[in-house]
Coordinates of C-alpha atoms in Angstrom, one line a residue:
M20 CA -22.6 -10.7 -3.6
Q21 CA -19.6 -12.8 -4.6
D22 CA -19.1 -16.0 -2.6
Y23 CA -15.7 -17.5 -1.9
L24 CA -16.7 -20.1 0.7
K25 CA -14.2 -22.9 0.1
F26 CA -10.6 -23.3 1.3
Y27 CA -7.7 -24.6 -0.8
I28 CA -6.3 -27.7 0.9
N29 CA -4.2 -30.4 -0.6
G30 CA -4.7 -29.2 -4.1
E31 CA -8.5 -29.1 -3.9
W32 CA -11.2 -26.5 -3.1
V33 CA -13.0 -27.9 0.0
D34 CA -15.8 -26.9 2.2
P35 CA -15.0 -25.7 5.7
E36 CA -15.6 -28.3 8.5
T37 CA -18.1 -26.0 10.1
P38 CA -19.9 -23.5 7.9
R39 CA -19.5 -19.9 9.2
T40 CA -19.4 -16.9 6.9
L41 CA -18.1 -13.3 7.0
E42 CA -19.0 -10.5 4.7
V43 CA -16.2 -8.6 3.0
E44 CA -16.8 -4.8 2.9
N45 CA -15.7 -2.4 0.2
P46 CA -14.2 0.5 2.2
A47 CA -15.1 3.0 -0.5
T48 CA -18.8 2.3 -0.2
E49 CA -19.0 0.7 3.3
E50 CA -21.1 -2.0 1.7
P51 CA -20.4 -5.8 1.7
F52 CA -19.7 -7.2 -1.8
A53 CA -18.4 -10.7 -1.0
R54 CA -18.6 -13.5 1.5
I55 CA -15.9 -15.8 2.8
S56 CA -15.9 -18.7 5.2
L57 CA -14.2 -18.4 8.5
G58 CA -12.1 -21.5 9.3
S59 CA -11.8 -23.5 12.5
E60 CA -9.1 -25.6 14.3
A61 CA -10.3 -28.6 12.3
D62 CA -9.7 -26.8 9.0
V63 CA -6.2 -25.9 10.2
D64 CA -5.5 -29.5 11.2
K65 CA -6.4 -30.6 7.7
A66 CA -4.2 -28.0 6.0
V67 CA -1.2 -28.8 8.3
A68 CA -1.6 -32.5 7.7
A69 CA -1.6 -31.9 3.9
A70 CA 1.5 -29.6 4.2
K71 CA 3.3 -32.1 6.4
A72 CA 2.6 -35.0 3.9
A73 CA 3.8 -32.9 1.0
F74 CA 7.0 -31.8 2.6
E75 CA 8.6 -35.2 2.4
S76 CA 8.7 -35.1 -1.4
F77 CA 8.7 -31.4 -2.1
S78 CA 11.7 -30.8 0.0
Q79 CA 13.7 -33.1 -2.2
T80 CA 12.7 -31.5 -5.6
S81 CA 15.4 -30.0 -7.7
V82 CA 16.4 -26.3 -7.7
E83 CA 15.3 -26.0 -11.4
F84 CA 11.9 -27.5 -10.7
R85 CA 11.2 -25.0 -8.0
A86 CA 12.6 -22.1 -10.0
E87 CA 10.4 -22.9 -13.0
L88 CA 7.4 -23.2 -10.6
L89 CA 8.1 -19.7 -9.3
E90 CA 8.3 -18.4 -12.9
K91 CA 5.0 -20.1 -13.8
I92 CA 3.4 -18.4 -10.8
A93 CA 4.8 -15.0 -11.8
A94 CA 3.4 -15.6 -15.3
G95 CA 0.1 -16.6 -13.9
I96 CA -0.1 -13.3 -11.9
Q97 CA 0.7 -11.4 -15.0
E98 CA -2.0 -13.1 -16.9
R99 CA -4.6 -12.4 -14.1
A100 CA -3.2 -9.0 -13.1
S101 CA -6.5 -7.1 -13.9
D102 CA -8.5 -9.6 -11.9
M103 CA -6.2 -9.3 -8.9
A104 CA -6.0 -5.5 -9.1
K105 CA -9.8 -5.3 -9.1
A106 CA -10.0 -7.6 -6.1
I107 CA -7.4 -5.6 -4.2
S108 CA -9.2 -2.3 -5.0
D109 CA -12.5 -3.7 -3.9
E110 CA -11.3 -5.3 -0.7
M111 CA -8.9 -2.8 0.8
G112 CA -9.6 0.4 -1.2
A113 CA -6.4 1.0 -3.2
P114 CA -7.4 3.0 -6.3
M115 CA -7.1 1.0 -9.5
W116 CA -4.1 3.0 -10.7
L117 CA -2.2 2.0 -7.5
A118 CA -3.5 -1.6 -7.4
S119 CA -2.3 -2.0 -11.0
A120 CA 0.9 -0.1 -10.9
A121 CA 2.2 -1.2 -7.4
Q122 CA 0.1 -3.6 -5.5
V123 CA 0.0 -6.4 -8.0
P124 CA 3.6 -5.9 -9.5
A125 CA 5.1 -5.9 -6.0
G126 CA 3.9 -9.5 -5.5
M127 CA 4.9 -10.7 -8.9
G128 CA 8.4 -9.2 -8.4
H129 CA 9.1 -11.3 -5.4
Y130 CA 8.4 -14.6 -7.3
M131 CA 10.7 -13.5 -10.1
A132 CA 13.5 -12.4 -7.7
A133 CA 13.2 -15.7 -5.8
A134 CA 13.6 -17.7 -9.0
K135 CA 16.8 -15.8 -9.9
I136 CA 18.3 -16.1 -6.4
L137 CA 17.4 -19.8 -6.2
R138 CA 19.4 -20.7 -9.3
E139 CA 22.5 -19.0 -7.8
Y140 CA 22.0 -20.0 -4.1
Q141 CA 24.8 -22.0 -2.4
W142 CA 23.2 -24.8 -0.4
E143 CA 26.4 -26.4 0.8
E144 CA 29.9 -25.2 1.9
E145 CA 32.9 -27.3 2.7
R146 CA 35.1 -26.0 5.5
G147 CA 38.0 -28.5 5.7
A148 CA 36.6 -31.9 6.7
T149 CA 33.3 -30.3 7.7
L150 CA 30.2 -29.7 5.5
I151 CA 27.8 -26.9 6.2
R152 CA 24.4 -27.8 4.6
K153 CA 21.2 -25.8 4.4
E154 CA 17.9 -27.6 4.5
P155 CA 14.2 -26.4 4.4
I156 CA 12.7 -25.8 7.9
G157 CA 9.5 -27.7 7.2
V158 CA 5.8 -26.7 7.4
C159 CA 5.4 -22.9 7.6
G160 CA 2.4 -20.9 8.9
F161 CA 1.8 -17.5 7.3
I162 CA -0.5 -14.7 8.6
T163 CA -0.6 -11.7 6.3
P164 CA -2.1 -8.2 6.5
W165 CA -4.6 -6.1 4.5
N166 CA -2.5 -3.1 3.5
W167 CA -0.2 -4.6 0.8
P168 CA -1.8 -8.0 0.5
Q169 CA -0.1 -9.4 -2.5
N170 CA 3.3 -8.1 -1.5
Q171 CA 3.1 -9.6 1.9
I172 CA 1.9 -13.0 0.7
A173 CA 4.7 -13.1 -1.9
C174 CA 7.4 -12.1 0.7
K175 CA 6.7 -15.3 2.5
V176 CA 5.4 -17.8 -0.1
A177 CA 8.1 -17.1 -2.7
P178 CA 11.1 -17.9 -0.5
A179 CA 9.2 -20.8 1.1
I180 CA 8.6 -22.5 -2.2
A181 CA 12.2 -21.7 -3.3
T182 CA 13.7 -23.4 -0.3
G183 CA 11.5 -26.4 -0.5
C184 CA 9.1 -25.7 2.4
T185 CA 5.3 -26.3 2.5
M186 CA 2.9 -23.9 4.0
V187 CA -0.5 -22.9 5.3
L188 CA -1.6 -19.3 4.6
K189 CA -4.2 -17.3 6.5
P190 CA -4.7 -14.0 4.7
S191 CA -6.3 -11.1 6.3
E192 CA -10.1 -11.6 6.6
I193 CA -10.4 -7.9 5.6
A194 CA -8.6 -8.5 2.3
P195 CA -8.9 -12.2 1.4
L196 CA -10.0 -12.2 -2.2
D197 CA -6.7 -11.6 -3.9
A198 CA -5.3 -14.6 -1.9
M199 CA -8.1 -16.8 -3.4
I200 CA -6.9 -15.7 -6.9
V201 CA -3.3 -16.6 -5.9
A202 CA -4.5 -20.1 -4.9
E203 CA -6.1 -20.5 -8.3
I204 CA -2.9 -19.3 -10.0
F205 CA -0.8 -21.8 -7.9
H206 CA -3.2 -24.6 -8.9
D207 CA -2.9 -23.8 -12.6
A208 CA 0.9 -23.4 -12.3
G209 CA 1.2 -27.0 -11.1
V210 CA 2.2 -26.5 -7.5
P211 CA 2.0 -30.0 -6.1
P212 CA -0.9 -30.8 -3.8
G213 CA -0.3 -29.9 -0.1
V214 CA 2.6 -27.5 -0.8
F215 CA 0.4 -24.5 -0.6
N216 CA -2.8 -24.5 1.5
L217 CA -5.2 -21.6 2.3
V218 CA -7.6 -21.3 5.2
N219 CA -9.5 -18.1 5.7
G220 CA -10.3 -17.0 9.2
D221 CA -9.8 -14.5 11.9
G222 CA -6.9 -14.2 14.4
P223 CA -8.6 -15.9 17.4
G224 CA -10.1 -18.7 15.4
V225 CA -7.3 -19.6 13.0
G226 CA -4.2 -17.4 13.6
A227 CA -3.8 -18.3 17.2
Y228 CA -4.2 -22.0 16.6
M229 CA -1.7 -21.9 13.7
S230 CA 0.8 -20.2 16.0
Q231 CA 0.6 -22.9 18.6
H232 CA 0.1 -25.9 16.3
P233 CA 2.8 -28.6 16.9
G234 CA 2.7 -29.6 13.2
I235 CA 3.9 -26.1 12.1
D236 CA 7.7 -25.6 12.3
M237 CA 7.8 -21.9 11.6
M238 CA 5.4 -18.9 11.9
S239 CA 5.9 -15.8 9.8
F240 CA 3.6 -12.9 10.7
T241 CA 3.2 -9.4 9.3
G242 CA 1.0 -6.9 11.2
S243 CA 0.9 -4.9 14.3
T244 CA 3.4 -5.2 17.1
R245 CA 0.7 -6.1 19.5
A246 CA -0.5 -9.0 17.4
G247 CA 3.1 -10.1 16.7
V248 CA 3.6 -10.4 20.5
L249 CA 0.6 -12.7 20.7
V250 CA 1.9 -14.9 17.8
S251 CA 5.2 -15.2 19.7
Q252 CA 3.6 -16.1 22.9
A253 CA 1.4 -18.7 21.3
A254 CA 4.4 -20.2 19.4
A255 CA 6.7 -20.4 22.5
P256 CA 5.5 -23.7 24.0
T257 CA 6.4 -25.5 20.7
V258 CA 9.7 -23.7 20.4
K259 CA 9.1 -23.0 16.7
R260 CA 10.9 -20.3 14.8
V261 CA 9.0 -17.0 14.5
A262 CA 9.6 -14.3 12.0
L263 CA 7.9 -11.0 12.5
E264 CA 7.5 -7.9 10.3
L265 CA 5.7 -5.4 12.5
G266 CA 5.1 -1.7 13.0
G267 CA 7.1 1.4 12.3
K268 CA 7.4 5.1 13.0
S269 CA 10.0 5.9 10.4
P270 CA 12.0 9.1 10.6
N271 CA 12.8 11.2 7.5
I272 CA 15.7 13.5 8.2
V273 CA 15.9 16.4 5.9
L274 CA 19.5 17.7 6.3
P275 CA 20.1 21.5 5.7
D276 CA 22.0 20.8 2.5
A277 CA 19.1 19.0 0.9
D278 CA 16.9 20.4 -1.9
L279 CA 14.2 21.4 0.5
K280 CA 11.3 21.6 -1.9
K281 CA 12.1 18.2 -3.5
A282 CA 12.7 16.6 -0.1
V283 CA 9.6 17.9 1.6
S284 CA 7.2 17.5 -1.3
G285 CA 8.6 14.0 -2.0
G286 CA 8.2 13.1 1.7
V287 CA 4.6 14.2 1.8
M288 CA 3.7 12.3 -1.3
Q289 CA 5.4 9.1 -0.1
M290 CA 3.5 9.4 3.2
M291 CA 0.2 9.7 1.4
T292 CA 0.9 6.7 -0.9
N293 CA -1.5 3.8 -0.1
T294 CA -3.3 6.2 2.2
G295 CA -0.4 6.1 4.6
Q296 CA -1.0 2.4 5.3
S297 CA 2.6 1.2 5.0
C298 CA 4.6 0.0 7.9
N299 CA 7.7 1.8 6.5
A300 CA 6.0 5.1 5.7
P301 CA 8.1 8.2 6.5
S302 CA 5.7 9.5 9.1
R303 CA 8.1 11.7 11.1
M304 CA 9.7 14.4 9.0
L305 CA 12.7 16.1 10.8
V306 CA 13.6 19.5 9.5
Q307 CA 16.2 21.9 10.8
K308 CA 14.5 24.6 12.8
D309 CA 15.7 27.5 10.6
Q310 CA 14.0 25.8 7.6
Q311 CA 10.7 25.0 9.4
E312 CA 8.5 27.8 8.0
E313 CA 9.6 27.1 4.4
A314 CA 9.2 23.4 4.9
I315 CA 5.7 23.8 6.4
A316 CA 4.6 25.9 3.5
I317 CA 5.8 23.3 1.0
A318 CA 4.2 20.5 2.9
K319 CA 0.9 22.3 3.1
A320 CA 0.8 23.1 -0.6
T321 CA 1.7 19.5 -1.5
A322 CA -0.9 17.9 0.8
E323 CA -3.6 20.2 -0.5
Q324 CA -2.9 19.0 -4.0
V325 CA -3.4 15.3 -3.1
K326 CA -6.6 14.1 -4.7
V327 CA -8.9 11.5 -3.1
G328 CA -10.9 8.9 -5.0
A329 CA -11.8 5.3 -5.4
G330 CA -11.6 2.5 -8.0
D331 CA -11.4 3.4 -11.6
E332 CA -12.6 6.9 -11.0
A333 CA -9.5 7.9 -9.0
P334 CA -6.9 9.9 -11.0
R335 CA -3.3 8.7 -11.0
G336 CA -1.7 9.7 -7.7
A337 CA -5.0 9.9 -5.9
M338 CA -5.4 8.5 -2.4
G339 CA -8.0 5.9 -1.7
P340 CA -10.0 5.2 1.5
I341 CA -8.7 3.7 4.7
S342 CA -9.1 0.0 4.4
N343 CA -11.7 -0.6 7.1
G344 CA -13.9 1.1 9.6
N345 CA -11.9 0.3 12.8
Q346 CA -8.7 1.7 11.3
W347 CA -10.6 4.8 10.1
N348 CA -11.8 5.5 13.6
K349 CA -8.3 5.0 15.0
V350 CA -6.9 7.5 12.5
Q351 CA -9.6 10.0 13.3
D352 CA -8.9 9.6 17.1
L353 CA -5.2 10.2 16.6
I354 CA -5.7 13.2 14.4
Q355 CA -7.9 14.7 17.2
K356 CA -5.2 13.7 19.7
G357 CA -2.6 15.7 17.8
I358 CA -4.9 18.7 17.9
D359 CA -5.6 18.3 21.6
E360 CA -1.9 17.9 22.5
G361 CA -1.0 21.2 20.8
A362 CA 0.5 20.3 17.4
T363 CA -0.1 22.8 14.6
L364 CA -2.6 21.4 12.0
V365 CA -1.2 22.5 8.7
A366 CA -3.5 20.6 6.3
G367 CA -6.3 18.2 6.6
G368 CA -7.8 17.3 9.9
T369 CA -10.7 15.1 11.2
G370 CA -13.6 13.9 9.1
R371 CA -14.0 13.0 5.5
P372 CA -12.7 15.2 2.7
E373 CA -15.1 17.6 1.1
G374 CA -17.5 15.9 -1.3
F375 CA -17.4 12.6 0.5
N376 CA -20.2 11.6 2.8
K377 CA -19.7 7.8 2.7
G378 CA -16.7 5.5 2.7
Y379 CA -13.6 5.5 4.9
F380 CA -12.0 8.5 3.2
T381 CA -9.6 10.6 5.2
K382 CA -8.1 14.1 4.6
P383 CA -4.4 14.2 3.7
T384 CA -3.2 15.6 7.0
V385 CA 0.0 17.4 8.1
F386 CA 1.0 18.5 11.6
A387 CA 3.8 20.8 12.3
N388 CA 5.6 21.9 15.6
V389 CA 5.3 18.3 16.7
T390 CA 7.4 17.2 19.7
N391 CA 8.6 13.6 19.9
D392 CA 6.7 13.0 23.2
M393 CA 3.3 13.7 21.5
T394 CA 1.1 10.7 20.9
I395 CA 1.1 11.3 17.1
A396 CA 4.9 11.1 17.1
R397 CA 5.0 7.9 19.3
E398 CA 2.2 5.7 17.9
E399 CA 2.0 4.2 14.5
I400 CA -1.1 6.0 13.0
F401 CA -1.3 3.9 9.8
G402 CA -3.1 6.6 7.9
P403 CA -2.3 9.7 5.8
V404 CA -0.9 11.7 8.6
L405 CA 2.6 13.4 8.5
C406 CA 4.3 14.9 11.6
I407 CA 6.9 17.6 11.0
L408 CA 9.4 17.9 13.9
P409 CA 12.0 20.6 14.3
Y410 CA 15.6 19.8 15.3
D411 CA 18.6 22.0 16.3
T412 CA 21.7 20.1 15.3
E413 CA 22.5 17.0 13.3
E414 CA 23.1 15.1 16.5
D415 CA 19.7 16.3 17.8
A416 CA 18.1 14.9 14.6
I417 CA 19.7 11.5 15.0
R418 CA 18.7 11.4 18.7
I419 CA 15.0 12.2 17.8
A420 CA 15.1 9.7 15.0
N421 CA 16.2 6.9 17.3
D422 CA 13.9 7.9 20.2
T423 CA 11.2 5.4 19.3
V424 CA 10.3 1.8 20.2
Y425 CA 10.3 1.0 16.4
G426 CA 13.2 0.6 14.0
L427 CA 11.8 -0.6 10.6
S428 CA 12.8 2.0 8.1
S429 CA 14.4 5.5 7.9
Y430 CA 15.0 8.2 5.3
V431 CA 17.8 10.7 4.8
Q432 CA 17.8 13.7 2.4
S433 CA 21.0 15.4 1.5
S434 CA 22.9 16.8 -1.5
D435 CA 26.0 15.1 -0.2
L436 CA 25.8 11.3 -0.5
N437 CA 28.6 10.6 2.0
H438 CA 26.9 13.0 4.4
A439 CA 23.7 11.1 4.0
R440 CA 25.4 7.7 4.5
K441 CA 27.1 9.0 7.7
V442 CA 23.8 10.0 9.2
G443 CA 22.1 6.8 8.0
N444 CA 24.7 4.7 9.7
Q445 CA 23.7 6.2 13.0
I446 CA 20.0 5.4 12.7
R447 CA 18.8 2.3 14.5
A448 CA 16.6 0.9 11.7
G449 CA 16.7 -2.0 9.3
N450 CA 16.4 0.1 6.2
V451 CA 17.8 3.5 5.2
H452 CA 16.5 5.2 2.0
I453 CA 18.8 7.9 0.8
N454 CA 17.3 10.7 -1.3
G455 CA 14.1 8.9 -2.1
A456 CA 15.7 5.6 -3.3
G457 CA 13.2 2.8 -3.7
P458 CA 13.4 -0.8 -2.6
D459 CA 15.3 -3.7 -4.2
F460 CA 13.5 -7.0 -3.9
A461 CA 16.5 -9.0 -5.2
T462 CA 19.3 -7.7 -3.1
G463 CA 17.7 -5.9 -0.2
A464 CA 16.8 -7.2 3.2
F465 CA 13.5 -5.9 4.6
G466 CA 12.9 -6.0 8.4
G467 CA 13.4 -4.0 11.5
Y468 CA 15.2 -3.3 14.7
K469 CA 13.6 -3.2 18.2
Q470 CA 9.8 -3.7 18.2
S471 CA 9.6 -3.5 14.4
G472 CA 10.2 -7.2 14.2
I473 CA 12.5 -10.3 14.1
G474 CA 14.1 -11.6 10.9
R475 CA 14.4 -10.3 7.3
E476 CA 12.4 -10.7 4.1
W477 CA 13.5 -10.2 0.4
G478 CA 16.6 -11.5 -1.4
D479 CA 18.9 -14.2 -0.1
Y480 CA 18.3 -13.0 3.5
G481 CA 14.7 -13.9 3.1
F482 CA 15.7 -17.4 2.1
E483 CA 17.6 -17.8 5.4
E484 CA 14.4 -17.5 7.4
F485 CA 13.2 -20.8 5.9
L486 CA 16.4 -22.8 6.3
E487 CA 17.9 -24.9 9.0
V488 CA 21.7 -25.3 9.1
K489 CA 23.1 -28.8 9.4
T490 CA 26.8 -29.4 10.1
V491 CA 28.3 -32.7 8.9
F492 CA 31.5 -33.6 10.6
G493 CA 34.0 -36.0 9.0
N494 CA 32.7 -35.1 5.5
A495 CA 36.1 -35.6 3.9
P496 CA 37.9 -39.0 3.8
A497 CA 40.3 -39.6 6.6

């Protein structure tokens, strides 16, 4: 059993004010392998006080100082990449190939991108006799999830450091160990005391108190829409800024002129990546009704080729377990709901895959003949479950795509780029991926419409979340 019982506050590893521990479970074995401490309001108060004291000086540091700091952090992650990949694999179940190839590099990429953007960022703009100036918002509170832990930490921490903010992080108590390694890397990189503080804990004990804390100027939360609402409600009395990156039910429109085999097989594999635990996963595949049978056959064959495994033993491309027991039960219930409501089970289904009698492993599952009023088409499943929905016309596809409370991401497949753009422009979502295009941390803006969130992460748009705008009148001599 590994013990990680201290918090990182004001540049030091300190004991919690009140000892209370939580076991961290490996989802591949269902057995605890580490212990953390759960924080309290007193721990949050200490961390906020440290961040507030550090803000006065850190907010005045030079652009080059902060850019070099970000580069040192990225170098530190690179140096400890194997440690971090192992922690992520153990705590949330990503196979080592995925933890090493995607989970760790995603986090590192945000620090490098932030350093580059920072050196080119325009902090002031003169408009006649008026000066528009951007300044750091202050002390930030971060609550991050378990599904892409390093990515989601870096999405918040990198731009916060770049803009001169200080912060308190509460990582997911399900996947906290990679965050502890990050704190060690920050310490070794020379991040000034109080700039970055880490308090482990659960939502009711730490997250809610952070959200309402008068010493925190901004909250940034990634997680479920339900929890995002609670963060907003708790933050409202102190009128702090709130940024939310929440759930999704992203449509993947396969237009009739697309390469059907490539589009469908690629959509299935993207849905199964990270065991379907991505808020922007293409979970609703829309296929023209005349191509349904062929698309179903392709999806079935692709899903049945997906391997399942854990840790070092999982082959490249294999799917790991669901990250925790509560989520596994939710996914199983929703798969059964799809069967009960009349969707056609094409591949997978309830229960563990053959050969697994332990661990939160799930069968790669595909449903066809799904209608958009079914539960599996409405709710974010957050597991390896793909829904295939038929459509009549292009207008019908767009209507179905937009018929959701979410609006995080979307996907369009077509052999005609202009055609794909035209369709993408009509989808009410923050991101559109054309023909399988991947993300761009440096220039993209990640975030959603409707109940998928408020605000944007990545690139210079991510910087804006952490800045106040000050207008100076009479800036020019009379």
